């Protein structure tokens, strides 16, 4: 079935790089997404990658996709305290007709001085 | 920058009452969605809506739920007879086209059923 798994918690020092990992099950997914949720707020689209790409870079964010292993990662360079949030990985399985997002449980990123 | 808005931000209701959650999607978007997030759990898909009809719904979206686009700007989720387990954050989302598939989310409505 469709499932997205993430580690639940990551703690990094300010200025270091953060790497948040995600695995998914549906190899038919066309797009894979990273969303950010700050406390009490909605889901903010951070970035996405098309399934025929291996890597996408957007300023401090780098997304790596390994289709063979169905593994997606989000690297945040020079992590700041403002990056503290929950990060959700999401896929759009073909079985859903691209209509629905399947989310992981979210990784809580804590940035400390 | 255009954004999805939702009202109210917090709704408290008694079990068995009807609630309507409101959303204003981004104006040129054609696809609309509702998701929910029970406290501490994953964000779950409820329903997608296009061309004035439901295009897909999940098992959660039973007969107690309905969606409507009553005018050119609003998109609503109605829960007919709320249950305690309906307490959750409800997110509305919209996308411009199915192919682009980038869904933009509203800030959510926190529903508390007592």
Tab-separated table of C-alpha atoms in Angstrom:
chain	number	residue	atom	x	y	z
A	1	UNK	CA	0.000	0.000	0.000
A	2	UNK	CA	0.910	3.644	0.034
A	3	UNK	CA	3.119	4.656	2.906
A	4	UNK	CA	5.671	7.333	3.673
A	5	UNK	CA	8.099	6.942	6.557
A	6	UNK	CA	10.261	9.535	8.264
A	7	UNK	CA	12.360	9.684	11.386
A	8	UNK	CA	10.495	11.632	14.026
A	9	UNK	CA	13.133	13.901	15.475
A	10	UNK	CA	16.364	15.629	14.494
A	11	UNK	CA	18.484	17.981	16.583
A	12	UNK	CA	21.228	20.115	15.034
A	13	UNK	CA	23.479	22.961	16.060
A	14	UNK	CA	22.904	26.355	14.483
A	15	UNK	CA	25.084	26.755	11.401
A	16	UNK	CA	25.389	23.021	10.744
A	17	UNK	CA	23.640	21.192	7.923
A	18	UNK	CA	20.446	19.247	8.571
A	19	UNK	CA	19.496	16.161	6.613
A	20	UNK	CA	15.948	14.882	6.879
A	21	UNK	CA	15.252	11.502	5.336
A	22	UNK	CA	12.109	9.925	3.952
A	23	UNK	CA	11.216	6.612	2.337
A	24	UNK	CA	8.133	5.965	0.269
A	25	UNK	CA	6.539	2.859	-1.151
A	26	UNK	CA	4.768	3.876	-4.356
A	27	UNK	CA	7.285	3.915	-7.191
A	28	UNK	CA	4.682	5.426	-9.508
A	29	UNK	CA	4.718	8.760	-7.684
A	30	UNK	CA	5.395	11.549	-10.118
A	31	UNK	CA	6.133	14.328	-7.670
A	32	UNK	CA	7.614	14.220	-4.190
A	33	UNK	CA	7.259	17.151	-1.844
A	34	UNK	CA	8.656	18.716	1.276
A	35	UNK	CA	6.329	20.800	3.424
A	36	UNK	CA	7.211	22.779	6.550
A	37	UNK	CA	4.867	23.307	9.497
A	38	UNK	CA	5.732	25.860	12.145
A	39	UNK	CA	3.963	25.710	15.529
A	40	UNK	CA	0.293	26.586	15.184
A	41	UNK	CA	0.620	27.233	11.473
A	42	UNK	CA	-0.407	25.517	8.265
A	43	UNK	CA	1.643	23.548	5.789
A	44	UNK	CA	4.082	25.625	3.792
A	45	UNK	CA	5.337	24.143	0.528
A	46	UNK	CA	9.134	24.202	0.661
A	47	UNK	CA	10.142	22.428	-2.494
A	48	UNK	CA	9.307	19.499	-4.710
A	49	UNK	CA	11.096	17.228	-7.115
A	50	UNK	CA	9.875	15.523	-10.239
A	51	UNK	CA	10.504	11.802	-10.273
A	52	UNK	CA	12.822	11.900	-13.293
A	53	UNK	CA	15.271	14.124	-11.401
A	54	UNK	CA	18.011	13.046	-8.991
A	55	UNK	CA	18.656	16.358	-7.342
A	56	UNK	CA	17.156	19.788	-6.996
A	57	UNK	CA	18.774	22.765	-5.319
A	58	UNK	CA	16.969	25.879	-4.162
A	59	UNK	CA	19.103	28.303	-2.145
A	60	UNK	CA	19.868	26.548	1.167
A	61	UNK	CA	17.707	23.543	0.315
A	62	UNK	CA	18.918	20.479	-1.575
A	63	UNK	CA	16.597	17.606	-2.387
A	64	UNK	CA	18.070	14.232	-3.331
A	65	UNK	CA	15.978	11.458	-4.835
A	66	UNK	CA	17.064	7.837	-5.085
A	67	UNK	CA	14.303	6.149	-7.058
A	68	UNK	CA	15.859	2.716	-6.830
A	69	UNK	CA	15.741	2.784	-3.033
A	70	UNK	CA	12.623	5.004	-2.915
A	71	UNK	CA	14.505	7.384	-0.687
A	72	UNK	CA	14.115	11.145	-0.546
A	73	UNK	CA	16.166	13.554	1.524
A	74	UNK	CA	16.102	17.239	2.322
A	75	UNK	CA	19.333	18.969	3.209
A	76	UNK	CA	19.210	22.388	4.817
A	77	UNK	CA	22.559	24.173	4.694
A	78	UNK	CA	23.580	26.604	7.443
A	79	UNK	CA	20.581	25.699	9.592
A	80	UNK	CA	19.108	28.625	11.508
A	81	UNK	CA	16.837	28.780	14.558
A	82	UNK	CA	14.051	29.893	12.225
A	83	UNK	CA	14.267	26.509	10.526
A	84	UNK	CA	12.932	24.829	13.680
A	85	UNK	CA	9.677	23.222	12.579
A	86	UNK	CA	8.132	19.932	11.523
A	87	UNK	CA	9.085	18.829	8.017
A	88	UNK	CA	6.718	16.584	6.089
A	89	UNK	CA	7.622	14.444	3.133
A	90	UNK	CA	4.714	13.703	0.763
A	91	UNK	CA	4.124	11.716	-2.410
A	92	UNK	CA	1.423	11.664	-5.042
A	93	UNK	CA	0.792	8.019	-5.921
A	94	UNK	CA	-0.423	7.150	-9.385
A	95	UNK	CA	-3.215	5.089	-7.863
A	96	UNK	CA	-4.610	8.324	-6.519
A	97	UNK	CA	-4.764	9.874	-9.975
A	98	UNK	CA	-2.426	12.591	-8.719
A	99	UNK	CA	-5.301	13.873	-6.644
A	100	UNK	CA	-4.064	13.210	-3.174
A	101	UNK	CA	-0.931	13.713	-1.163
A	102	UNK	CA	0.262	10.936	1.116
A	103	UNK	CA	2.196	12.416	4.009
A	104	UNK	CA	4.785	11.024	6.336
A	105	UNK	CA	4.423	11.559	10.077
A	106	UNK	CA	6.789	14.520	9.970
A	107	UNK	CA	10.295	15.114	11.324
A	108	UNK	CA	10.581	17.626	14.119
A	109	UNK	CA	13.757	19.656	13.577
A	110	UNK	CA	15.180	21.357	16.663
A	111	UNK	CA	17.972	23.870	16.123
A	112	UNK	CA	20.048	24.790	19.153
A	113	UNK	CA	22.792	27.392	19.625
B	1	UNK	CA	1.447	36.517	-2.920
B	2	UNK	CA	-1.893	34.726	-3.284
B	3	UNK	CA	-2.747	32.365	-0.450
B	4	UNK	CA	-5.432	29.984	0.706
B	5	UNK	CA	-7.448	31.314	3.635
B	6	UNK	CA	-9.612	29.428	6.110
B	7	UNK	CA	-12.219	30.457	8.650
B	8	UNK	CA	-12.639	30.122	11.519
B	9	UNK	CA	-9.196	29.448	12.909
B	10	UNK	CA	-10.731	27.558	15.834
B	11	UNK	CA	-14.203	26.034	16.130
B	12	UNK	CA	-15.571	24.469	19.297
B	13	UNK	CA	-18.771	22.459	19.034
B	14	UNK	CA	-20.858	19.970	20.950
B	15	UNK	CA	-21.014	16.356	19.840
B	16	UNK	CA	-23.857	15.819	17.412
B	17	UNK	CA	-23.853	19.381	16.101
B	18	UNK	CA	-23.235	20.337	12.493
B	19	UNK	CA	-20.195	22.400	11.574
B	20	UNK	CA	-19.182	24.114	8.376
B	21	UNK	CA	-15.542	24.889	7.774
B	22	UNK	CA	-14.831	27.523	5.166
B	23	UNK	CA	-11.985	27.995	2.742
B	24	UNK	CA	-11.162	30.515	0.044
B	25	UNK	CA	-8.781	28.847	-2.432
B	26	UNK	CA	-6.324	30.759	-4.596
B	27	UNK	CA	-8.414	32.517	-7.227
B	28	UNK	CA	-7.174	30.894	-10.456
B	29	UNK	CA	-6.970	27.390	-8.982
B	30	UNK	CA	-9.303	24.697	-10.218
B	31	UNK	CA	-8.666	21.776	-7.843
B	32	UNK	CA	-9.605	21.852	-4.182
B	33	UNK	CA	-8.845	19.525	-1.316
B	34	UNK	CA	-9.526	18.879	2.344
B	35	UNK	CA	-7.087	17.140	4.667
B	36	UNK	CA	-7.156	16.594	8.392
B	37	UNK	CA	-4.514	16.101	11.055
B	38	UNK	CA	-5.514	14.559	14.340
B	39	UNK	CA	-3.214	15.774	17.099
B	40	UNK	CA	0.099	13.930	16.939
B	41	UNK	CA	-0.829	11.978	13.813
B	42	UNK	CA	-0.198	12.190	10.074
B	43	UNK	CA	-1.905	14.601	7.752
B	44	UNK	CA	-4.631	12.540	6.036
B	45	UNK	CA	-6.367	13.133	2.718
B	46	UNK	CA	-10.141	13.507	2.931
B	47	UNK	CA	-11.444	14.606	-0.458
B	48	UNK	CA	-10.596	16.299	-3.737
B	49	UNK	CA	-12.998	18.400	-5.770
B	50	UNK	CA	-12.971	19.574	-9.367
B	51	UNK	CA	-15.538	20.996	-11.736
B	52	UNK	CA	-18.189	21.041	-9.010
B	53	UNK	CA	-17.913	17.415	-8.111
B	54	UNK	CA	-15.869	15.113	-5.910
B	55	UNK	CA	-13.044	13.511	-7.874
B	56	UNK	CA	-11.734	11.311	-5.077
B	57	UNK	CA	-12.488	10.661	-1.435
B	58	UNK	CA	-10.892	8.592	1.283
B	59	UNK	CA	-12.460	6.040	3.605
B	60	UNK	CA	-12.608	8.725	6.282
B	61	UNK	CA	-14.950	10.811	4.131
B	62	UNK	CA	-18.184	9.021	4.992
B	63	UNK	CA	-21.793	10.160	4.746
B	64	UNK	CA	-21.316	12.594	7.628
B	65	UNK	CA	-19.055	14.708	5.430
B	66	UNK	CA	-19.926	16.829	2.422
B	67	UNK	CA	-18.206	19.506	0.379
B	68	UNK	CA	-19.574	22.339	-1.620
B	69	UNK	CA	-18.497	25.277	-3.705
B	70	UNK	CA	-21.451	27.558	-3.053
B	71	UNK	CA	-20.113	30.456	-5.089
B	72	UNK	CA	-17.106	31.389	-7.170
B	73	UNK	CA	-14.744	31.806	-4.260
B	74	UNK	CA	-15.666	29.639	-1.260
B	75	UNK	CA	-15.109	25.934	-0.718
B	76	UNK	CA	-16.745	24.400	2.346
B	77	UNK	CA	-16.519	21.200	4.355
B	78	UNK	CA	-19.637	20.252	6.319
B	79	UNK	CA	-19.685	17.661	9.070
B	80	UNK	CA	-23.307	16.780	9.665
B	81	UNK	CA	-23.218	15.299	13.172
B	82	UNK	CA	-19.855	15.726	14.795
B	83	UNK	CA	-18.232	13.011	16.867
B	84	UNK	CA	-15.480	13.312	19.447
B	85	UNK	CA	-13.054	11.678	17.020
B	86	UNK	CA	-13.662	14.446	14.474
B	87	UNK	CA	-11.535	16.730	16.642
B	88	UNK	CA	-8.577	17.635	14.461
B	89	UNK	CA	-6.934	20.354	12.422
B	90	UNK	CA	-8.618	20.596	9.035
B	91	UNK	CA	-6.574	21.930	6.136
B	92	UNK	CA	-7.896	23.180	2.848
B	93	UNK	CA	-5.629	23.151	-0.207
B	94	UNK	CA	-5.874	24.146	-3.826
B	95	UNK	CA	-3.890	23.575	-6.995
B	96	UNK	CA	-3.917	25.265	-10.351
B	97	UNK	CA	-3.950	22.151	-12.465
B	98	UNK	CA	-3.777	18.443	-11.936
B	99	UNK	CA	-0.562	18.077	-13.904
B	100	UNK	CA	1.381	20.609	-11.875
B	101	UNK	CA	0.008	18.978	-8.764
B	102	UNK	CA	1.498	21.523	-6.396
B	103	UNK	CA	-1.023	21.936	-3.621
B	104	UNK	CA	-1.007	25.106	-1.546
B	105	UNK	CA	-2.400	24.812	1.943
B	106	UNK	CA	-4.369	27.149	4.137
B	107	UNK	CA	-3.486	27.755	7.805
B	108	UNK	CA	-6.084	25.262	9.006
B	109	UNK	CA	-9.141	25.248	11.234
B	110	UNK	CA	-8.795	23.557	14.573
B	111	UNK	CA	-12.053	21.727	15.338
B	112	UNK	CA	-12.699	20.729	18.930
B	113	UNK	CA	-15.704	18.479	19.583
B	114	UNK	CA	-16.806	18.316	23.219
